[in-house]
Amino acid sequence: MQTKVNSVAIRATNATGAGKTSTLKIGDKIIVTVTLSETVVVTGEPTYTISMGGVNKSATYVSTASNANILVFSYTIASGDMTTTGITATTTALSLNAGSIKDTTGNAIGLTTPAVVSSVNTITVDAKASNAVDSDPAALSQEVQRGFVINGEAVSDYSGHSVSNAGDVNGDGLDDLIVGAYQADLSGKSDAGKSYIVFGKQDTDVINLSAIVAGTGGFVINGESAGDWSGCSVSNAGDVNGDGLDDLIVGAHQANLSSGKSYVVFGKQDTNAIELSAIAAGTGGFVINGESEGDWSGYSVSNAGDVNGDGVDDLIVGAYRADPSGKISAGKSYVVFGKQDNTNAIE
């Protein structure tokens, strides 16, 4: 019986990078394959170092190809990875990382590898321009295919302090939006606040809230009294009155000596302005009055779903400075059941 002893070290004969030949984004992968001179057995987790914009990144061992002489490494693009000059690797890129790569007779690999070849070098990496939507307003204005921008009406209105999905307020099959501007001024009513309903649309044209006030593409909800800060909190309310249109809730926590008020505004199809004074009087909705001075009821508002199972959506109103049982600023939250029968104020 003869035994053949192989004492020749394994060597890497080729290293190839693969990936999209375009700009890579967060979550995209670079795959590097290293072809060896013979079949190997791998233990542990070897790594392969690639250079991206002058910064080294470690590609992790994924598998050995079916013919057992090709090693596959993968690197996933992460936030902050940037290069416009491609991705490269040196002849010392392969590392055992406390593992081993040996042939079937136990000979170890020689760690010198060819440099990575062309396909990786053509790739640009821009992890800032990720698969997630860029939230920079200027970028959104310039790259309108991603959405559209909503511009405030006047200086120091603070529009966008609160925003929410509004549901389908006008019943056209598209979801609408609500934008709060709690320091907006009305004639003779400084900081009364405004909330703007922006109807859903499929184009990407810029929305100016001054157009919403004029009744184009939505409607405005005007605060009741100076200093109320209506619109500091806004939310979809679900279908509180059961008419098939989504309703809204607008908080004004500084109203009535900071006891606070929350206004439930019923959905509608026209674009006429809503006056919260009318809502307080029971026209087009109803008001939820805060319990005690300084409670800040309405500082937070939200749809609560159908809490009591009667088929009508309910509401929840936060009053985080309320003093239950003498416990200073312990806070209270009020669940208000939806109602179909009347628009009487909720106390």
Short mmCIF file of C-alpha atoms in Angstrom, two decimals:
data_model
loop_
_atom_site.label_atom_id
_atom_site.label_comp_id
_atom_site.label_asym_id
_atom_site.label_seq_id
_atom_site.Cartn_x
_atom_site.Cartn_y
_atom_site.Cartn_z
CA MET A 1 0.00 0.00 0.00
CA GLN A 2 1.38 3.34 -0.98
CA THR A 3 0.56 6.68 0.62
CA LYS A 4 1.04 9.90 -1.33
CA VAL A 5 2.00 12.82 0.86
CA ASN A 6 0.99 16.28 -0.38
CA SER A 7 3.14 18.96 1.23
CA VAL A 8 2.38 21.76 -1.23
CA ALA A 9 0.58 24.73 0.36
CA ILE A 10 -2.81 25.67 -1.05
CA ARG A 11 -2.78 28.98 -2.86
CA ALA A 12 -5.44 31.41 -4.01
CA THR A 13 -5.51 31.63 -7.78
CA ASN A 14 -8.19 34.29 -8.23
CA ALA A 15 -10.33 36.74 -6.25
CA THR A 16 -13.42 38.27 -7.78
CA GLY A 17 -15.91 40.81 -6.44
CA ALA A 18 -19.53 40.95 -7.46
CA GLY A 19 -22.40 43.29 -6.81
CA LYS A 20 -24.73 45.62 -8.67
CA THR A 21 -22.75 47.65 -11.17
CA SER A 22 -24.38 50.80 -9.91
CA THR A 23 -24.77 52.74 -6.69
CA LEU A 24 -25.10 50.46 -3.68
CA LYS A 25 -27.41 51.45 -0.84
CA ILE A 26 -27.79 50.37 2.78
CA GLY A 27 -28.57 46.65 2.92
CA ASP A 28 -27.05 45.82 -0.48
CA LYS A 29 -24.29 43.21 -0.51
CA ILE A 30 -20.79 42.89 -1.92
CA ILE A 31 -19.88 39.25 -2.64
CA VAL A 32 -16.21 38.26 -2.96
CA THR A 33 -15.20 34.81 -4.20
CA VAL A 34 -11.68 33.44 -3.71
CA THR A 35 -10.71 30.52 -5.97
CA LEU A 36 -8.15 28.13 -4.47
CA SER A 37 -5.75 25.72 -6.12
CA GLU A 38 -7.45 22.67 -4.62
CA THR A 39 -10.31 21.41 -2.49
CA VAL A 40 -10.29 22.67 1.11
CA VAL A 41 -11.93 22.22 4.48
CA VAL A 42 -12.79 25.43 6.36
CA THR A 43 -13.17 25.78 10.12
CA GLY A 44 -14.08 28.92 12.06
CA GLU A 45 -14.93 32.18 10.32
CA PRO A 46 -12.20 33.51 8.02
CA THR A 47 -12.58 37.09 6.82
CA TYR A 48 -11.71 39.03 3.70
CA THR A 49 -10.84 42.73 4.00
CA ILE A 50 -12.10 45.14 1.37
CA SER A 51 -11.29 48.84 1.13
CA MET A 52 -14.10 51.34 0.65
CA GLY A 53 -13.19 55.00 0.34
CA GLY A 54 -9.89 54.26 2.10
CA VAL A 55 -11.65 52.56 5.02
CA ASN A 56 -11.20 48.83 5.57
CA LYS A 57 -14.33 46.69 5.94
CA SER A 58 -14.45 43.03 6.88
CA ALA A 59 -16.39 40.67 4.61
CA THR A 60 -17.49 37.57 6.48
CA TYR A 61 -17.16 33.97 5.32
CA VAL A 62 -20.44 32.67 3.93
CA SER A 63 -19.73 29.26 2.42
CA THR A 64 -17.54 27.05 0.31
CA ALA A 65 -18.88 26.50 -3.18
CA SER A 66 -20.06 23.04 -4.19
CA ASN A 67 -16.76 22.13 -5.83
CA ALA A 68 -15.09 22.95 -2.48
CA ASN A 69 -12.29 25.10 -3.84
CA ILE A 70 -14.12 28.44 -3.92
CA LEU A 71 -14.60 30.52 -0.77
CA VAL A 72 -17.49 32.99 -0.67
CA PHE A 73 -17.40 36.14 1.48
CA SER A 74 -20.10 38.77 1.95
CA TYR A 75 -20.21 42.37 3.17
CA THR A 76 -23.49 44.23 3.75
CA ILE A 77 -23.46 47.98 3.05
CA ALA A 78 -24.06 49.90 6.29
CA SER A 79 -24.92 53.49 7.19
CA GLY A 80 -21.96 55.78 6.56
CA ASP A 81 -20.27 53.63 3.91
CA MET A 82 -19.21 55.93 1.08
CA THR A 83 -16.96 55.72 -1.96
CA THR A 84 -17.00 57.08 -5.48
CA THR A 85 -13.83 55.28 -6.55
CA GLY A 86 -14.94 51.68 -6.23
CA ILE A 87 -14.06 48.90 -3.82
CA THR A 88 -10.63 47.28 -3.78
CA ALA A 89 -8.75 44.58 -1.91
CA THR A 90 -5.03 43.93 -1.47
CA THR A 91 -3.05 40.70 -1.68
CA THR A 92 -3.19 40.39 2.12
CA ALA A 93 -6.98 40.65 2.35
CA LEU A 94 -7.59 37.05 3.44
CA SER A 95 -7.38 36.36 7.17
CA LEU A 96 -7.96 33.09 9.05
CA ASN A 97 -9.46 35.00 12.00
CA ALA A 98 -8.51 32.15 14.38
CA GLY A 99 -10.02 29.62 11.96
CA SER A 100 -8.31 27.40 9.43
CA ILE A 101 -8.34 26.61 5.71
CA LYS A 102 -6.64 23.32 4.88
CA ASP A 103 -6.64 20.77 2.11
CA THR A 104 -7.80 17.20 2.67
CA THR A 105 -4.33 16.13 3.84
CA GLY A 106 -4.01 18.96 6.34
CA ASN A 107 -1.85 21.44 4.47
CA ALA A 108 -2.63 25.05 5.37
CA ILE A 109 -3.45 27.77 2.87
CA GLY A 110 -0.98 30.40 1.80
CA LEU A 111 -2.70 33.66 2.72
CA THR A 112 -1.42 35.75 -0.20
CA THR A 113 -4.23 36.34 -2.69
CA PRO A 114 -4.59 38.17 -5.99
CA ALA A 115 -6.09 41.63 -5.70
CA VAL A 116 -9.82 41.89 -6.32
CA VAL A 117 -10.61 42.33 -10.00
CA SER A 118 -12.69 44.66 -12.08
CA SER A 119 -16.38 44.22 -11.26
CA VAL A 120 -16.08 45.54 -7.73
CA ASN A 121 -14.00 48.47 -8.86
CA THR A 122 -16.92 49.82 -10.91
CA ILE A 123 -19.26 50.06 -7.93
CA THR A 124 -20.19 53.32 -6.22
CA VAL A 125 -21.37 53.21 -2.61
CA ASP A 126 -23.66 55.89 -1.20
CA ALA A 127 -25.13 54.67 2.09
CA LYS A 128 -26.68 58.09 2.70
CA ALA A 129 -28.88 57.61 -0.35
CA SER A 130 -30.36 54.51 1.22
CA ASN A 131 -33.44 52.50 0.41
CA ALA A 132 -35.21 54.49 3.12
CA VAL A 133 -36.78 57.79 2.09
CA ASP A 134 -34.44 60.77 2.59
CA SER A 135 -36.20 63.05 5.07
CA ASP A 136 -34.17 66.17 4.28
CA PRO A 137 -36.71 68.81 3.14
CA ALA A 138 -34.42 70.24 0.48
CA ALA A 139 -33.83 66.78 -0.94
CA LEU A 140 -37.54 66.11 -1.00
CA SER A 141 -38.14 69.38 -2.83
CA GLN A 142 -35.58 68.47 -5.49
CA GLU A 143 -36.40 64.77 -5.76
CA VAL A 144 -40.15 65.09 -5.83
CA GLN A 145 -40.64 61.59 -7.17
CA ARG A 146 -40.30 60.44 -3.56
CA GLY A 147 -43.23 62.50 -2.25
CA PHE A 148 -44.06 66.15 -1.77
CA VAL A 149 -43.41 68.96 0.69
CA ILE A 150 -45.98 70.95 2.68
CA ASN A 151 -44.88 74.56 3.27
CA GLY A 152 -46.06 76.59 6.26
CA GLU A 153 -48.28 79.63 5.89
CA ALA A 154 -46.66 82.42 7.92
CA VAL A 155 -43.58 83.31 9.97
CA SER A 156 -43.40 81.61 13.38
CA ASP A 157 -46.53 79.50 12.85
CA TYR A 158 -44.52 76.38 13.72
CA SER A 159 -46.47 74.28 11.23
CA GLY A 160 -45.48 70.64 11.42
CA HIS A 161 -45.01 70.70 15.20
CA SER A 162 -47.66 67.98 15.13
CA VAL A 163 -48.65 65.85 12.16
CA SER A 164 -50.73 62.74 11.67
CA ASN A 165 -52.46 60.51 9.22
CA ALA A 166 -56.03 61.77 9.08
CA GLY A 167 -57.70 58.77 7.49
CA ASP A 168 -60.07 59.38 4.59
CA VAL A 169 -61.74 62.58 5.79
CA ASN A 170 -63.50 63.45 2.53
CA GLY A 171 -64.40 59.95 1.38
CA ASP A 172 -62.55 59.99 -1.94
CA GLY A 173 -60.69 56.75 -1.27
CA LEU A 174 -57.34 58.42 -0.51
CA ASP A 175 -55.93 58.92 2.97
CA ASP A 176 -55.58 62.53 4.04
CA LEU A 177 -53.17 64.35 6.36
CA ILE A 178 -53.44 66.78 9.26
CA VAL A 179 -50.74 69.34 10.07
CA GLY A 180 -50.78 71.42 13.24
CA ALA A 181 -49.44 74.98 13.54
CA TYR A 182 -50.04 75.81 17.19
CA GLN A 183 -48.66 79.37 17.12
CA ALA A 184 -50.53 80.51 14.03
CA ASP A 185 -52.35 83.82 14.49
CA LEU A 186 -55.90 84.64 13.50
CA SER A 187 -57.36 88.12 13.24
CA GLY A 188 -57.19 89.50 16.78
CA LYS A 189 -56.29 86.08 18.19
CA SER A 190 -52.55 85.63 18.62
CA ASP A 191 -51.38 82.01 18.99
CA ALA A 192 -54.90 80.66 18.62
CA GLY A 193 -53.40 78.02 16.36
CA LYS A 194 -54.48 76.35 13.15
CA SER A 195 -54.70 72.81 11.86
CA TYR A 196 -54.66 72.05 8.15
CA ILE A 197 -56.34 69.09 6.46
CA VAL A 198 -54.45 68.18 3.29
CA PHE A 199 -56.44 65.88 1.03
CA GLY A 200 -54.66 62.86 -0.39
CA LYS A 201 -53.34 63.18 -3.93
CA GLN A 202 -51.25 61.22 -6.40
CA ASP A 203 -49.10 63.99 -7.87
CA THR A 204 -45.93 65.37 -6.28
CA ASP A 205 -46.66 69.10 -6.48
CA VAL A 206 -45.64 71.19 -3.48
CA ILE A 207 -48.46 72.06 -1.06
CA ASN A 208 -48.61 75.59 0.35
CA LEU A 209 -50.77 75.85 3.45
CA SER A 210 -51.96 79.25 2.25
CA ALA A 211 -53.72 77.36 -0.56
CA ILE A 212 -55.35 75.04 1.98
CA VAL A 213 -56.67 78.13 3.81
CA ALA A 214 -58.13 79.29 0.49
CA GLY A 215 -59.94 75.96 0.12
CA THR A 216 -57.73 74.36 -2.51
CA GLY A 217 -56.79 70.77 -1.74
CA GLY A 218 -58.17 70.70 1.78
CA PHE A 219 -59.44 72.94 4.55
CA VAL A 220 -58.22 74.79 7.63
CA ILE A 221 -59.37 74.42 11.23
CA ASN A 222 -59.07 77.75 13.04
CA GLY A 223 -58.42 78.02 16.77
CA GLU A 224 -61.09 79.34 19.11
CA SER A 225 -59.31 81.91 21.30
CA ALA A 226 -56.00 83.74 21.58
CA GLY A 227 -53.30 81.72 23.31
CA ASP A 228 -55.15 78.39 23.01
CA TRP A 229 -52.34 76.76 20.99
CA SER A 230 -54.83 74.64 19.07
CA GLY A 231 -53.05 72.15 16.85
CA CYS A 232 -50.27 71.50 19.35
CA SER A 233 -51.58 67.94 19.12
CA VAL A 234 -53.53 66.47 16.21
CA SER A 235 -54.69 63.01 15.25
CA ASN A 236 -56.99 60.91 13.16
CA ALA A 237 -60.00 60.08 15.33
CA GLY A 238 -61.41 57.16 13.37
CA ASP A 239 -65.10 57.27 12.52
CA VAL A 240 -66.43 58.62 15.82
CA ASN A 241 -69.96 59.36 14.61
CA GLY A 242 -70.38 56.36 12.34
CA ASP A 243 -71.13 58.26 9.12
CA GLY A 244 -68.48 56.48 7.05
CA LEU A 245 -66.03 59.40 6.99
CA ASP A 246 -62.94 59.58 9.17
CA ASP A 247 -63.00 62.27 11.84
CA LEU A 248 -60.28 64.34 13.48
CA ILE A 249 -59.25 65.43 16.94
CA VAL A 250 -57.36 68.65 17.67
CA GLY A 251 -55.89 69.46 21.07
CA ALA A 252 -55.64 72.97 22.57
CA HIS A 253 -54.08 72.39 25.98
CA GLN A 254 -53.72 76.09 26.82
CA ALA A 255 -57.43 76.82 26.38
CA ASN A 256 -59.65 77.87 29.30
CA LEU A 257 -56.89 78.78 31.79
CA SER A 258 -54.88 75.75 30.67
CA SER A 259 -57.54 73.28 31.69
CA GLY A 260 -57.42 72.46 27.99
CA LYS A 261 -59.85 71.49 25.30
CA SER A 262 -59.94 68.82 22.61
CA TYR A 263 -62.13 69.27 19.56
CA VAL A 264 -63.59 66.39 17.58
CA VAL A 265 -64.16 67.51 13.98
CA PHE A 266 -66.39 65.31 11.85
CA GLY A 267 -65.20 64.35 8.37
CA LYS A 268 -66.67 66.28 5.44
CA GLN A 269 -66.33 66.58 1.69
CA ASP A 270 -66.26 70.36 1.20
CA THR A 271 -63.28 72.64 1.78
CA ASN A 272 -64.91 75.33 3.90
CA ALA A 273 -62.91 76.47 6.90
CA ILE A 274 -63.81 75.01 10.30
CA GLU A 275 -64.06 77.33 13.29
CA LEU A 276 -63.39 75.56 16.58
CA SER A 277 -65.84 77.98 18.18
CA ALA A 278 -68.53 76.29 16.04
CA ILE A 279 -67.33 72.85 17.13
CA ALA A 280 -67.58 74.00 20.76
CA ALA A 281 -71.17 75.06 20.02
CA GLY A 282 -71.99 71.60 18.64
CA THR A 283 -71.85 72.26 14.90
CA GLY A 284 -69.79 69.77 12.90
CA GLY A 285 -68.40 67.99 15.92
CA PHE A 286 -68.09 68.36 19.67
CA VAL A 287 -65.65 69.61 22.31
CA ILE A 288 -64.05 67.71 25.18
CA ASN A 289 -63.43 70.18 28.01
CA GLY A 290 -60.58 69.76 30.46
CA GLU A 291 -61.38 68.99 34.07
CA SER A 292 -59.38 71.51 36.10
CA GLU A 293 -57.31 74.64 35.60
CA GLY A 294 -53.70 73.82 34.74
CA ASP A 295 -54.38 70.20 33.72
CA TRP A 296 -53.26 70.77 30.11
CA SER A 297 -55.94 68.42 28.84
CA GLY A 298 -55.46 67.83 25.12
CA TYR A 299 -51.67 68.04 25.26
CA SER A 300 -51.85 64.63 23.61
CA VAL A 301 -54.78 63.20 21.66
CA SER A 302 -55.34 60.03 19.68
CA ASN A 303 -57.78 57.63 18.10
CA ALA A 304 -58.29 54.75 20.55
CA GLY A 305 -60.03 52.27 18.28
CA ASP A 306 -63.33 50.71 19.30
CA VAL A 307 -62.64 50.32 23.02
CA ASN A 308 -66.17 49.39 24.11
CA GLY A 309 -67.10 47.31 21.09
CA ASP A 310 -70.15 49.31 20.05
CA GLY A 311 -69.02 49.68 16.44
CA VAL A 312 -67.98 53.32 16.83
CA ASP A 313 -64.39 54.51 17.27
CA ASP A 314 -63.36 55.99 20.60
CA LEU A 315 -60.78 58.58 21.68
CA ILE A 316 -58.11 59.08 24.30
CA VAL A 317 -57.05 62.49 25.64
CA GLY A 318 -53.99 63.09 27.80
CA ALA A 319 -53.77 65.66 30.63
CA TYR A 320 -50.27 65.10 31.93
CA ARG A 321 -50.36 67.90 34.53
CA ALA A 322 -53.59 66.78 36.20
CA ASP A 323 -53.51 66.04 39.95
CA PRO A 324 -55.56 62.90 40.67
CA SER A 325 -56.31 62.45 44.41
CA GLY A 326 -53.93 65.28 45.27
CA LYS A 327 -50.96 63.66 43.49
CA ILE A 328 -49.32 66.69 41.87
CA SER A 329 -48.91 66.29 38.12
CA ALA A 330 -49.45 62.53 38.27
CA GLY A 331 -51.53 63.05 35.14
CA LYS A 332 -54.74 61.63 33.78
CA SER A 333 -55.85 60.12 30.50
CA TYR A 334 -59.49 60.18 29.49
CA VAL A 335 -61.10 57.59 27.22
CA VAL A 336 -64.08 59.15 25.45
CA PHE A 337 -66.54 56.82 23.75
CA GLY A 338 -67.62 57.70 20.23
CA LYS A 339 -71.23 58.81 19.90
CA GLN A 340 -73.71 59.05 17.08
CA ASP A 341 -76.63 60.68 18.79
CA ASN A 342 -75.50 64.23 19.55
CA THR A 343 -72.76 66.84 19.52
CA ASN A 344 -73.09 67.90 23.14
CA ALA A 345 -69.88 68.89 24.86
CA ILE A 346 -68.04 66.27 26.91
CA GLU A 347 -67.09 67.47 30.36
#
